[in-house]
CSV table of C-alpha atoms in Angstrom, one decimal:
chain,number,residue,atom,x,y,z
A,1,MET,CA,-96.4,67.1,173.2
A,2,ALA,CA,-93.7,68.5,170.7
A,3,LYS,CA,-96.1,67.5,167.9
A,4,HIS,CA,-98.9,69.6,169.3
A,5,LEU,CA,-96.6,72.5,170.0
A,6,LEU,CA,-95.4,72.5,166.4
A,7,GLN,CA,-98.9,72.5,165.2
A,8,PHE,CA,-99.8,75.5,167.4
A,9,PHE,CA,-96.8,77.5,166.1
A,10,ILE,CA,-97.7,76.8,162.5
A,11,LEU,CA,-101.3,77.7,163.1
A,12,PHE,CA,-100.3,80.9,165.1
A,13,SER,CA,-97.9,81.9,162.1
A,14,ILE,CA,-100.7,81.6,159.7
A,15,VAL,CA,-103.1,83.6,161.7
A,16,VAL,CA,-100.5,86.4,162.3
A,17,PHE,CA,-99.7,86.3,158.5
A,18,GLN,CA,-103.4,86.5,157.5
A,19,SER,CA,-104.0,89.5,160.0
A,20,GLN,CA,-101.2,91.5,158.1
A,21,ALA,CA,-102.0,90.4,154.5
A,22,CYS,CA,-104.4,92.1,152.3
A,23,PHE,CA,-106.4,89.7,150.3
A,24,ILE,CA,-108.2,92.2,148.0
A,25,GLY,CA,-105.5,95.0,147.9
A,26,ARG,CA,-103.8,97.7,149.8
A,27,ILE,CA,-104.9,101.4,149.3
A,28,THR,CA,-102.8,104.4,150.3
A,29,PHE,CA,-104.1,108.0,150.5
A,30,HIS,CA,-102.1,111.1,150.8
A,31,VAL,CA,-103.2,114.5,151.9
A,32,ARG,CA,-100.6,117.4,151.3
A,33,ASN,CA,-100.7,121.1,152.2
A,34,ALA,CA,-100.0,122.9,148.9
A,35,LEU,CA,-101.2,126.3,150.3
A,36,PRO,CA,-99.2,129.4,149.5
A,37,LYS,CA,-96.0,130.0,151.6
A,38,ASN,CA,-96.4,131.6,154.9
A,39,SER,CA,-100.0,130.4,155.2
A,40,PRO,CA,-101.4,129.3,158.5
A,41,SER,CA,-101.3,125.5,159.1
A,42,LEU,CA,-103.9,123.3,157.5
A,43,LYS,CA,-105.8,121.2,160.3
A,44,LEU,CA,-106.9,117.7,159.2
A,45,HIS,CA,-109.0,115.0,160.7
A,46,CYS,CA,-109.4,111.7,158.9
A,47,ALA,CA,-111.3,108.6,160.0
A,48,SER,CA,-113.4,105.6,158.9
A,49,GLY,CA,-116.2,103.8,160.5
A,50,SER,CA,-113.7,101.7,162.5
A,51,ARG,CA,-110.4,103.7,162.5
A,52,GLU,CA,-109.8,107.1,164.1
A,53,LEU,CA,-106.7,108.7,162.5
A,54,GLY,CA,-106.5,111.7,164.8
A,55,TYR,CA,-106.0,115.5,164.1
A,56,HIS,CA,-103.0,116.7,162.4
A,57,ASN,CA,-101.6,120.2,161.8
A,58,LEU,CA,-99.8,120.4,158.4
A,59,SER,CA,-97.5,123.2,157.5
A,60,VAL,CA,-97.0,124.2,153.9
A,61,GLY,CA,-95.3,121.3,152.1
A,62,GLN,CA,-96.1,118.8,154.7
A,63,GLY,CA,-98.4,115.8,154.1
A,64,PHE,CA,-100.3,112.9,155.8
A,65,SER,CA,-100.4,109.4,154.5
A,66,TYR,CA,-102.2,106.4,155.6
A,67,ASP,CA,-102.5,102.9,154.1
A,68,PHE,CA,-105.1,100.2,154.8
A,69,CYS,CA,-106.4,96.8,153.4
A,70,LEU,CA,-109.2,97.1,151.0
A,71,THR,CA,-112.5,95.6,152.0
A,72,LEU,CA,-115.9,95.5,150.3
A,73,THR,CA,-117.0,98.2,152.7
A,74,SER,CA,-113.9,100.5,152.8
A,75,LEU,CA,-114.9,104.2,153.4
A,76,PHE,CA,-112.5,106.9,154.7
A,77,PHE,CA,-113.2,110.6,155.0
A,78,CYS,CA,-111.3,113.6,155.9
A,79,HIS,CA,-112.2,117.1,157.3
A,80,LEU,CA,-109.9,120.0,156.5
A,81,TRP,CA,-109.9,123.4,158.3
A,82,TRP,CA,-107.9,126.4,157.0
A,83,MET,CA,-108.5,129.8,158.7
A,84,GLU,CA,-112.4,130.2,158.6
A,85,LYS,CA,-112.8,127.7,155.8
A,86,ASP,CA,-113.5,124.0,156.1
A,87,ILE,CA,-114.5,121.2,153.9
A,88,ALA,CA,-115.2,117.4,154.6
A,89,PHE,CA,-114.9,114.7,151.9
A,90,GLU,CA,-114.5,111.1,151.2
A,91,VAL,CA,-111.0,110.2,150.4
A,92,PHE,CA,-111.9,106.6,149.5
A,93,ASN,CA,-115.1,104.7,149.1
A,94,SER,CA,-115.2,101.1,148.0
A,95,ASP,CA,-118.4,101.8,146.1
A,96,TRP,CA,-116.6,104.0,143.6
A,97,PRO,CA,-116.0,102.3,140.2
A,98,GLN,CA,-112.3,101.0,140.2
A,99,GLN,CA,-111.8,102.2,136.6
A,100,TRP,CA,-111.9,105.7,137.8
A,101,CYS,CA,-108.7,105.1,139.7
A,102,GLU,CA,-106.9,102.8,137.2
A,103,THR,CA,-103.6,104.2,135.7
A,104,PHE,CA,-100.5,102.7,134.3
A,105,GLU,CA,-98.8,103.2,137.7
A,106,GLY,CA,-101.6,101.4,139.7
A,107,PHE,CA,-104.7,102.6,141.2
A,108,ILE,CA,-104.5,106.4,141.9
A,109,CYS,CA,-107.8,108.2,142.7
A,110,TYR,CA,-108.1,112.0,142.6
């Protein structure tokens, strides 16, 4: 019985570790409100096909960051609203050539 219990805990530990590990890599994206002082807040909504990151109101100087494990189909987009203006764009797409993002400090995409 003790042998089976030990095997269970070892297997459980491996499964938990694998669920937290990133096998291809980890990506972090940042969105920062760099509008002029005293501007109205910037409304932000980011998501992927499987993750809803919610709506956020960013005051001048504030930011939003999110990190995720890279997969072969990773795609994240954000939609920004400021006063009457809005724009939606991809913040990360795994189809992008990685050399566009490669720097001496790691992978940084703009």
